[in-house]
Amino acid sequence: MLMTDRRILNFVLKLSDFTSRLRRMNQPRIIDGKAVAATVLEECRIETAALKAKGITPGLAVVLVGNDPASAVYVGSKARTCADLGFHSVKLELPAETTQAELLKVVADLNADPAVHGILVQSPPPKHIDEETVIRAIDPRKDVDGFHPKNVAKLVLEDPTGFVPCTPAGCMKLLEISGIDTNGAEAVVIGRSMIVGKPMAMLLVAKNSNATVTIAHSRSKDLPAICRRADILIAAVGRPEMVKADWVKPGAVVIDVGINRIADPSKKSGHRLTGDVAYDEVAPRCAAITPVPGGVGPMTIAMLMKNTLQAARQLG
Ligand code: GUN
């Protein structure tokens, strides 16, 4: 090969290395919730063994009323994860006709059961059940969902003896493990539910996070403009692929809490899961993003296990 040919070849190789590096720089970081959840569950396994050595077997009761298929899947995987960690696991599947009084009796029995440290009644219950009354009936020391008013107050007060709702706790863990600095960051939470939106905003604004937080919702004026302000955008609205590319500031971190089932004739099942974010068009603009599935979803169960261990520790 002539000297000039070699030089040209080297130049081309360098150029191709440079362009592939540039391409990599433009790729968003995909936050792997499955991997982070596995790490959290490993920590849980170690703590379970330590508690068992002290004669305490962590116990979680999950209660499902009715036969909503998605809820049945969630409850099944919560119970399976408990069993896998060596917890005492109680799974109660009650018929859709269960009365409010019958459900309250089930909760009272679980409150009184010393082998049960955590109680979770899957939401949403059937229409004839008043969810607020059921939540208030759960012993707040066993309320591993963190929905009881006493735990909501502890979250606002930043009292670590309270239980933090599992999904927003999982989002915070993903931000922390991914090295995303929330200090002074502009965070926008879309959604104001008691399960995700409101507790998420509280966690982001807390003293150990220090974000500046906006809670937006379906009635917010010019939602895309509000979202474009965000360094950290949390989508928790339950509307498939609502957040579009032009809602996202280039370089933002996007956490997609949505798990929506949409029709997809190309799939054998006839459907697929998608988030609240139009992933394919949004991802190239982001510094980091969670996929659906495999992002926030697995974290919810992992944080539930952590909360149950906290309850077992605190109740003894
Ligand atoms: N339904 C959807 N998410 C949750 C959750 O975190 N806890 C309960 N109890 N129900 C849910």
mmCIF file of C-alpha atoms and ligand atoms in Angstrom:
data_model
loop_
_atom_site.group_PDB
_atom_site.id
_atom_site.type_symbol
_atom_site.label_atom_id
_atom_site.label_comp_id
_atom_site.label_asym_id
_atom_site.label_seq_id
_atom_site.Cartn_x
_atom_site.Cartn_y
_atom_site.Cartn_z
ATOM 1 C CA MET A 1 0.000 0.000 0.000
ATOM 2 C CA LEU A 2 1.322 3.461 -0.867
ATOM 3 C CA MET A 3 2.030 5.846 1.990
ATOM 4 C CA THR A 4 -0.746 8.182 0.845
ATOM 5 C CA ASP A 5 -3.226 5.278 0.724
ATOM 6 C CA ARG A 6 -2.352 4.375 4.342
ATOM 7 C CA ARG A 7 -2.794 7.983 5.403
ATOM 8 C CA ILE A 8 -6.170 8.163 3.719
ATOM 9 C CA LEU A 9 -7.192 4.860 5.343
ATOM 10 C CA ASN A 10 -6.114 6.105 8.805
ATOM 11 C CA PHE A 11 -7.989 9.336 8.245
ATOM 12 C CA VAL A 12 -11.154 7.453 7.241
ATOM 13 C CA LEU A 13 -10.857 5.137 10.269
ATOM 14 C CA LYS A 14 -10.398 8.095 12.631
ATOM 15 C CA LEU A 15 -13.316 9.912 11.041
ATOM 16 C CA SER A 16 -15.561 6.874 11.419
ATOM 17 C CA ASP A 17 -14.484 6.474 15.072
ATOM 18 C CA PHE A 18 -15.220 10.175 15.653
ATOM 19 C CA THR A 19 -18.673 10.007 14.021
ATOM 20 C CA SER A 20 -19.646 6.862 15.930
ATOM 21 C CA ARG A 21 -18.557 8.586 19.175
ATOM 22 C CA LEU A 22 -20.660 11.598 18.217
ATOM 23 C CA ARG A 23 -23.613 9.304 17.530
ATOM 24 C CA ARG A 24 -23.149 7.677 20.955
ATOM 25 C CA MET A 25 -23.085 11.141 22.570
ATOM 26 C CA ASN A 26 -26.473 11.860 20.991
ATOM 27 C CA GLN A 27 -27.940 8.631 22.300
ATOM 28 C CA PRO A 28 -29.992 9.016 25.460
ATOM 29 C CA ARG A 29 -29.077 6.949 28.485
ATOM 30 C CA ILE A 30 -31.744 4.272 28.890
ATOM 31 C CA ILE A 31 -32.399 3.957 32.616
ATOM 32 C CA ASP A 32 -32.657 0.221 33.276
ATOM 33 C CA GLY A 33 -35.317 -0.147 35.978
ATOM 34 C CA LYS A 34 -35.148 -3.930 35.854
ATOM 35 C CA ALA A 35 -31.450 -3.900 36.766
ATOM 36 C CA VAL A 36 -31.891 -1.301 39.527
ATOM 37 C CA ALA A 37 -34.866 -3.224 40.961
ATOM 38 C CA ALA A 38 -32.760 -6.404 40.992
ATOM 39 C CA THR A 39 -30.104 -4.570 43.049
ATOM 40 C CA VAL A 40 -32.732 -3.279 45.510
ATOM 41 C CA LEU A 41 -34.196 -6.780 45.830
ATOM 42 C CA GLU A 42 -30.709 -8.184 46.554
ATOM 43 C CA GLU A 43 -30.382 -5.667 49.416
ATOM 44 C CA CYS A 44 -33.830 -6.792 50.609
ATOM 45 C CA ARG A 45 -32.747 -10.431 50.531
ATOM 46 C CA ILE A 46 -29.769 -9.640 52.781
ATOM 47 C CA GLU A 47 -31.915 -7.655 55.228
ATOM 48 C CA THR A 48 -34.573 -10.399 55.277
ATOM 49 C CA ALA A 49 -31.949 -12.935 56.312
ATOM 50 C CA ALA A 50 -30.700 -10.580 59.066
ATOM 51 C CA LEU A 51 -34.265 -10.042 60.396
ATOM 52 C CA LYS A 52 -34.997 -13.765 60.278
ATOM 53 C CA ALA A 53 -31.829 -14.412 62.281
ATOM 54 C CA LYS A 54 -33.377 -12.161 64.957
ATOM 55 C CA GLY A 55 -36.609 -14.199 64.851
ATOM 56 C CA ILE A 56 -38.597 -11.736 62.697
ATOM 57 C CA THR A 57 -40.046 -13.015 59.406
ATOM 58 C CA PRO A 58 -41.289 -10.016 57.383
ATOM 59 C CA GLY A 59 -44.927 -10.503 56.400
ATOM 60 C CA LEU A 60 -46.948 -8.794 53.655
ATOM 61 C CA ALA A 61 -50.665 -9.195 52.927
ATOM 62 C CA VAL A 62 -51.982 -8.125 49.517
ATOM 63 C CA VAL A 63 -55.727 -7.844 49.051
ATOM 64 C CA LEU A 64 -57.478 -7.749 45.691
ATOM 65 C CA VAL A 65 -61.202 -7.125 45.446
ATOM 66 C CA GLY A 66 -62.782 -8.063 42.119
ATOM 67 C CA ASN A 67 -61.278 -9.412 38.937
ATOM 68 C CA ASP A 68 -59.578 -6.550 37.117
ATOM 69 C CA PRO A 69 -57.008 -8.469 34.997
ATOM 70 C CA ALA A 70 -54.217 -5.867 35.293
ATOM 71 C CA SER A 71 -54.643 -5.658 39.096
ATOM 72 C CA ALA A 72 -54.591 -9.473 39.311
ATOM 73 C CA VAL A 73 -51.235 -9.488 37.475
ATOM 74 C CA TYR A 74 -49.760 -6.838 39.829
ATOM 75 C CA VAL A 75 -51.015 -8.596 42.963
ATOM 76 C CA GLY A 76 -49.679 -11.934 41.684
ATOM 77 C CA SER A 77 -46.200 -10.543 41.085
ATOM 78 C CA LYS A 78 -46.176 -8.768 44.492
ATOM 79 C CA ALA A 79 -47.000 -12.071 46.239
ATOM 80 C CA ARG A 80 -44.424 -13.978 44.146
ATOM 81 C CA THR A 81 -41.667 -11.492 44.975
ATOM 82 C CA CYS A 82 -42.503 -11.813 48.706
ATOM 83 C CA ALA A 83 -42.270 -15.581 48.517
ATOM 84 C CA ASP A 84 -39.000 -15.345 46.573
ATOM 85 C CA LEU A 85 -37.440 -13.160 49.300
ATOM 86 C CA GLY A 86 -38.598 -15.546 52.028
ATOM 87 C CA PHE A 87 -41.325 -13.256 53.437
ATOM 88 C CA HIS A 88 -44.494 -14.559 55.011
ATOM 89 C CA SER A 89 -46.908 -13.837 52.151
ATOM 90 C CA VAL A 90 -50.703 -13.592 52.329
ATOM 91 C CA LYS A 91 -52.668 -13.123 49.103
ATOM 92 C CA LEU A 92 -56.403 -12.556 49.490
ATOM 93 C CA GLU A 93 -58.490 -12.482 46.328
ATOM 94 C CA LEU A 94 -62.009 -11.435 47.259
ATOM 95 C CA PRO A 95 -65.023 -11.520 44.940
ATOM 96 C CA ALA A 96 -66.198 -8.307 43.252
ATOM 97 C CA GLU A 97 -69.397 -8.396 45.363
ATOM 98 C CA THR A 98 -67.440 -8.150 48.644
ATOM 99 C CA THR A 99 -69.160 -5.482 50.743
ATOM 100 C CA GLN A 100 -67.410 -2.534 52.329
ATOM 101 C CA ALA A 101 -68.119 -4.028 55.785
ATOM 102 C CA GLU A 102 -66.617 -7.386 54.768
ATOM 103 C CA LEU A 103 -63.494 -5.687 53.414
ATOM 104 C CA LEU A 104 -63.124 -3.603 56.587
ATOM 105 C CA LYS A 105 -63.339 -6.832 58.636
ATOM 106 C CA VAL A 106 -60.533 -8.364 56.497
ATOM 107 C CA VAL A 107 -58.408 -5.256 57.125
ATOM 108 C CA ALA A 108 -59.136 -5.355 60.880
ATOM 109 C CA ASP A 109 -58.060 -9.018 61.030
ATOM 110 C CA LEU A 110 -54.823 -8.230 59.175
ATOM 111 C CA ASN A 111 -54.193 -5.240 61.501
ATOM 112 C CA ALA A 112 -54.448 -7.665 64.442
ATOM 113 C CA ASP A 113 -52.268 -10.394 62.886
ATOM 114 C CA PRO A 114 -48.731 -10.150 64.349
ATOM 115 C CA ALA A 115 -47.290 -12.190 61.424
ATOM 116 C CA VAL A 116 -48.381 -9.425 58.998
ATOM 117 C CA HIS A 117 -46.201 -6.296 59.000
ATOM 118 C CA GLY A 118 -47.491 -4.763 55.784
ATOM 119 C CA ILE A 119 -50.982 -4.503 54.282
ATOM 120 C CA LEU A 120 -51.818 -3.437 50.735
ATOM 121 C CA VAL A 121 -55.296 -3.225 49.253
ATOM 122 C CA GLN A 122 -54.891 -3.026 45.476
ATOM 123 C CA SER A 123 -56.278 0.133 43.888
ATOM 124 C CA PRO A 124 -58.713 0.766 42.290
ATOM 125 C CA PRO A 125 -61.350 -1.243 44.201
ATOM 126 C CA PRO A 126 -64.831 -1.838 42.711
ATOM 127 C CA LYS A 127 -67.082 1.251 42.565
ATOM 128 C CA HIS A 128 -69.219 0.337 45.615
ATOM 129 C CA ILE A 129 -66.139 0.415 47.901
ATOM 130 C CA ASP A 130 -65.114 3.744 49.414
ATOM 131 C CA GLU A 131 -61.344 3.579 48.999
ATOM 132 C CA GLU A 132 -60.628 6.442 51.435
ATOM 133 C CA THR A 133 -62.438 4.627 54.267
ATOM 134 C CA VAL A 134 -60.485 1.449 53.575
ATOM 135 C CA ILE A 135 -57.149 3.301 53.508
ATOM 136 C CA ARG A 136 -57.964 4.983 56.843
ATOM 137 C CA ALA A 137 -58.841 1.577 58.357
ATOM 138 C CA ILE A 138 -55.334 0.195 57.728
ATOM 139 C CA ASP A 139 -53.033 0.503 60.750
ATOM 140 C CA PRO A 140 -50.656 3.302 59.622
ATOM 141 C CA ARG A 141 -47.742 1.272 61.024
ATOM 142 C CA LYS A 142 -48.615 -1.430 58.464
ATOM 143 C CA ASP A 143 -49.552 0.935 55.605
ATOM 144 C CA VAL A 144 -46.663 -0.005 53.285
ATOM 145 C CA ASP A 145 -48.391 1.841 50.411
ATOM 146 C CA GLY A 146 -47.956 5.114 52.320
ATOM 147 C CA PHE A 147 -51.535 6.188 51.519
ATOM 148 C CA HIS A 148 -52.860 6.651 55.086
ATOM 149 C CA PRO A 149 -53.181 10.358 56.087
ATOM 150 C CA LYS A 150 -50.635 9.806 58.894
ATOM 151 C CA ASN A 151 -48.057 8.624 56.352
ATOM 152 C CA VAL A 152 -48.953 11.424 53.929
ATOM 153 C CA ALA A 153 -48.275 13.880 56.792
ATOM 154 C CA LYS A 154 -44.959 12.181 57.589
ATOM 155 C CA LEU A 155 -43.930 12.504 53.932
ATOM 156 C CA VAL A 156 -44.650 16.240 53.990
ATOM 157 C CA LEU A 157 -42.852 16.556 57.340
ATOM 158 C CA GLU A 158 -39.895 14.512 55.974
ATOM 159 C CA ASP A 159 -40.240 12.096 58.905
ATOM 160 C CA PRO A 160 -38.319 8.924 57.944
ATOM 161 C CA THR A 161 -40.539 6.679 60.124
ATOM 162 C CA GLY A 162 -43.363 7.119 57.579
ATOM 163 C CA PHE A 163 -43.874 5.010 54.469
ATOM 164 C CA VAL A 164 -43.212 6.610 51.091
ATOM 165 C CA PRO A 165 -45.548 5.496 48.262
ATOM 166 C CA CYS A 166 -43.714 2.842 46.264
ATOM 167 C CA THR A 167 -43.858 4.215 42.696
ATOM 168 C CA PRO A 168 -42.519 7.716 43.466
ATOM 169 C CA ALA A 169 -39.946 6.182 45.845
ATOM 170 C CA GLY A 170 -38.867 3.997 42.909
ATOM 171 C CA CYS A 171 -38.555 7.045 40.624
ATOM 172 C CA MET A 172 -36.341 8.805 43.183
ATOM 173 C CA LYS A 173 -34.154 5.687 43.445
ATOM 174 C CA LEU A 174 -33.761 5.603 39.648
ATOM 175 C CA LEU A 175 -32.688 9.278 39.605
ATOM 176 C CA GLU A 176 -30.257 8.719 42.487
ATOM 177 C CA ILE A 177 -28.662 5.533 41.091
ATOM 178 C CA SER A 178 -28.382 7.123 37.624
ATOM 179 C CA GLY A 179 -26.418 9.999 39.177
ATOM 180 C CA ILE A 180 -28.969 12.621 38.140
ATOM 181 C CA ASP A 181 -28.536 15.766 40.210
ATOM 182 C CA THR A 182 -31.885 17.115 41.395
ATOM 183 C CA ASN A 183 -30.362 20.013 43.353
ATOM 184 C CA GLY A 184 -31.780 23.254 42.041
ATOM 185 C CA ALA A 185 -33.202 21.433 39.009
ATOM 186 C CA GLU A 186 -36.508 22.461 37.467
ATOM 187 C CA ALA A 187 -38.783 19.419 37.846
ATOM 188 C CA VAL A 188 -42.247 19.078 36.314
ATOM 189 C CA VAL A 189 -44.614 16.325 37.448
ATOM 190 C CA ILE A 190 -47.578 15.706 35.136
ATOM 191 C CA GLY A 191 -50.328 14.139 37.244
ATOM 192 C CA ARG A 192 -51.710 14.910 40.702
ATOM 193 C CA SER A 193 -52.768 11.479 41.998
ATOM 194 C CA MET A 194 -52.242 10.493 45.620
ATOM 195 C CA ILE A 195 -50.443 7.345 44.389
ATOM 196 C CA VAL A 196 -47.811 9.094 42.228
ATOM 197 C CA GLY A 197 -48.089 12.801 41.329
ATOM 198 C CA LYS A 198 -48.458 14.455 44.735
ATOM 199 C CA PRO A 199 -45.984 12.257 46.665
ATOM 200 C CA MET A 200 -43.529 12.527 43.741
ATOM 201 C CA ALA A 201 -43.621 16.327 43.982
ATOM 202 C CA MET A 202 -43.062 16.153 47.773
ATOM 203 C CA LEU A 203 -40.029 13.899 47.351
ATOM 204 C CA LEU A 204 -38.490 16.132 44.679
ATOM 205 C CA VAL A 205 -38.901 19.289 46.756
ATOM 206 C CA ALA A 206 -37.682 17.673 50.019
ATOM 207 C CA LYS A 207 -34.482 18.878 51.648
ATOM 208 C CA ASN A 208 -32.451 15.906 50.432
ATOM 209 C CA SER A 209 -33.451 16.622 46.813
ATOM 210 C CA ASN A 210 -33.935 20.385 46.491
ATOM 211 C CA ALA A 211 -35.665 20.512 43.116
ATOM 212 C CA THR A 212 -37.983 23.345 42.133
ATOM 213 C CA VAL A 213 -41.256 21.556 41.432
ATOM 214 C CA THR A 214 -44.318 22.240 39.311
ATOM 215 C CA ILE A 215 -47.301 19.890 39.467
ATOM 216 C CA ALA A 216 -49.171 20.012 36.155
ATOM 217 C CA HIS A 217 -52.318 18.123 35.198
ATOM 218 C CA SER A 218 -54.932 17.690 32.490
ATOM 219 C CA ARG A 219 -56.423 21.161 33.197
ATOM 220 C CA SER A 220 -53.087 22.996 33.183
ATOM 221 C CA LYS A 221 -52.928 25.782 30.595
ATOM 222 C CA ASP A 222 -50.346 25.188 27.866
ATOM 223 C CA LEU A 223 -49.043 21.906 29.256
ATOM 224 C CA PRO A 224 -46.371 21.556 26.518
ATOM 225 C CA ALA A 225 -44.852 24.936 27.515
ATOM 226 C CA ILE A 226 -44.771 23.949 31.209
ATOM 227 C CA CYS A 227 -43.116 20.622 30.350
ATOM 228 C CA ARG A 228 -40.505 22.352 28.168
ATOM 229 C CA ARG A 229 -39.196 24.105 31.311
ATOM 230 C CA ALA A 230 -38.286 20.788 32.918
ATOM 231 C CA ASP A 231 -34.768 19.521 33.506
ATOM 232 C CA ILE A 232 -36.514 16.492 35.008
ATOM 233 C CA LEU A 233 -39.917 15.539 33.597
ATOM 234 C CA ILE A 234 -42.058 12.953 35.383
ATOM 235 C CA ALA A 235 -45.045 11.751 33.335
ATOM 236 C CA ALA A 236 -47.777 10.134 35.445
ATOM 237 C CA VAL A 237 -51.053 10.905 33.703
ATOM 238 C CA GLY A 238 -52.138 7.513 32.354
ATOM 239 C CA ARG A 239 -52.571 8.769 28.762
ATOM 240 C CA PRO A 240 -50.708 6.692 26.185
ATOM 241 C CA GLU A 241 -47.854 8.578 24.483
ATOM 242 C CA MET A 242 -49.200 12.008 25.424
ATOM 243 C CA VAL A 243 -45.778 13.629 25.913
ATOM 244 C CA LYS A 244 -44.402 14.487 22.467
ATOM 245 C CA ALA A 245 -40.889 15.458 21.369
ATOM 246 C CA ASP A 246 -41.655 19.211 21.307
ATOM 247 C CA TRP A 247 -42.788 19.040 24.986
ATOM 248 C CA VAL A 248 -39.260 18.114 26.075
ATOM 249 C CA LYS A 249 -36.275 20.396 26.565
ATOM 250 C CA PRO A 250 -33.186 18.993 24.802
ATOM 251 C CA GLY A 251 -30.994 17.283 27.403
ATOM 252 C CA ALA A 252 -33.842 16.702 29.882
ATOM 253 C CA VAL A 253 -34.250 13.557 31.988
ATOM 254 C CA VAL A 254 -37.626 11.882 31.402
ATOM 255 C CA ILE A 255 -39.198 9.406 33.832
ATOM 256 C CA ASP A 256 -42.239 7.679 32.359
ATOM 257 C CA VAL A 257 -44.586 6.275 35.020
ATOM 258 C CA GLY A 258 -47.364 5.352 32.563
ATOM 259 C CA ILE A 259 -48.228 1.722 31.888
ATOM 260 C CA ASN A 260 -50.941 1.773 29.218
ATOM 261 C CA ARG A 261 -52.202 -1.182 27.255
ATOM 262 C CA ILE A 262 -52.947 -0.212 23.637
ATOM 263 C CA ALA A 263 -54.210 -2.230 20.694
ATOM 264 C CA ASP A 264 -51.468 -3.493 18.378
ATOM 265 C CA PRO A 265 -52.629 -5.897 15.640
ATOM 266 C CA SER A 266 -48.981 -6.711 14.802
ATOM 267 C CA LYS A 267 -48.625 -8.452 18.208
ATOM 268 C CA LYS A 268 -49.796 -12.003 18.842
ATOM 269 C CA SER A 269 -51.653 -10.805 21.956
ATOM 270 C CA GLY A 270 -53.275 -7.968 19.961
ATOM 271 C CA HIS A 271 -51.917 -5.338 22.336
ATOM 272 C CA ARG A 272 -48.720 -3.829 23.706
ATOM 273 C CA LEU A 273 -47.702 -1.755 26.705
ATOM 274 C CA THR A 274 -46.741 1.861 26.243
ATOM 275 C CA GLY A 275 -45.954 4.741 28.559
ATOM 276 C CA ASP A 276 -47.259 8.303 28.824
ATOM 277 C CA VAL A 277 -44.316 9.414 26.672
ATOM 278 C CA ALA A 278 -44.019 8.990 22.883
ATOM 279 C CA TYR A 279 -40.714 7.182 23.452
ATOM 280 C CA ASP A 280 -39.395 6.923 19.888
ATOM 281 C CA GLU A 281 -39.644 10.643 19.181
ATOM 282 C CA VAL A 282 -38.777 11.856 22.716
ATOM 283 C CA ALA A 283 -35.756 9.609 23.471
ATOM 284 C CA PRO A 284 -33.342 11.239 20.972
ATOM 285 C CA ARG A 285 -33.850 14.635 22.729
ATOM 286 C CA CYS A 286 -33.149 13.343 26.239
ATOM 287 C CA ALA A 287 -30.046 12.933 28.353
ATOM 288 C CA ALA A 288 -31.740 9.938 29.981
ATOM 289 C CA ILE A 289 -35.130 8.236 29.793
ATOM 290 C CA THR A 290 -36.946 5.256 31.313
ATOM 291 C CA PRO A 291 -38.432 2.722 28.884
ATOM 292 C CA VAL A 292 -41.869 1.090 29.205
ATOM 293 C CA PRO A 293 -41.831 -1.732 30.106
ATOM 294 C CA GLY A 294 -38.619 -2.156 32.112
ATOM 295 C CA GLY A 295 -38.335 1.336 33.618
ATOM 296 C CA VAL A 296 -40.397 2.468 36.606
ATOM 297 C CA GLY A 297 -42.641 -0.663 36.697
ATOM 298 C CA PRO A 298 -40.177 -3.099 38.293
ATOM 299 C CA MET A 299 -39.181 -0.444 40.867
ATOM 300 C CA THR A 300 -42.677 -0.278 42.407
ATOM 301 C CA ILE A 301 -42.523 -3.880 43.648
ATOM 302 C CA ALA A 302 -38.907 -3.535 44.810
ATOM 303 C CA MET A 303 -39.792 -0.454 46.908
ATOM 304 C CA LEU A 304 -42.847 -2.276 48.321
ATOM 305 C CA MET A 305 -40.507 -4.982 49.597
ATOM 306 C CA LYS A 306 -38.260 -2.292 51.118
ATOM 307 C CA ASN A 307 -41.273 -0.707 52.834
ATOM 308 C CA THR A 308 -42.352 -4.090 54.212
ATOM 309 C CA LEU A 309 -38.875 -4.590 55.673
ATOM 310 C CA GLN A 310 -39.118 -1.112 57.249
ATOM 311 C CA ALA A 311 -42.478 -2.078 58.782
ATOM 312 C CA ALA A 312 -41.049 -5.360 60.101
ATOM 313 C CA ARG A 313 -38.067 -3.492 61.593
ATOM 314 C CA GLN A 314 -40.245 -0.826 63.191
ATOM 315 C CA LEU A 315 -42.921 -3.225 64.524
ATOM 316 C CA GLY A 316 -40.369 -5.863 65.571
HETATM 317 N N1 GUN B 1 -52.582 0.463 41.997
HETATM 318 C C1 GUN B 1 -51.635 0.996 41.193
HETATM 319 N N2 GUN B 1 -50.502 1.257 41.891
HETATM 320 C C2 GUN B 1 -50.757 0.896 43.174
HETATM 321 C C3 GUN B 1 -49.976 0.917 44.357
HETATM 322 O O1 GUN B 1 -48.824 1.370 44.396
HETATM 323 N N3 GUN B 1 -50.607 0.451 45.481
HETATM 324 C C4 GUN B 1 -51.894 -0.030 45.463
HETATM 325 N N4 GUN B 1 -52.410 -0.451 46.627
HETATM 326 N N5 GUN B 1 -52.624 -0.051 44.378
HETATM 327 C C5 GUN B 1 -52.060 0.386 43.229
#
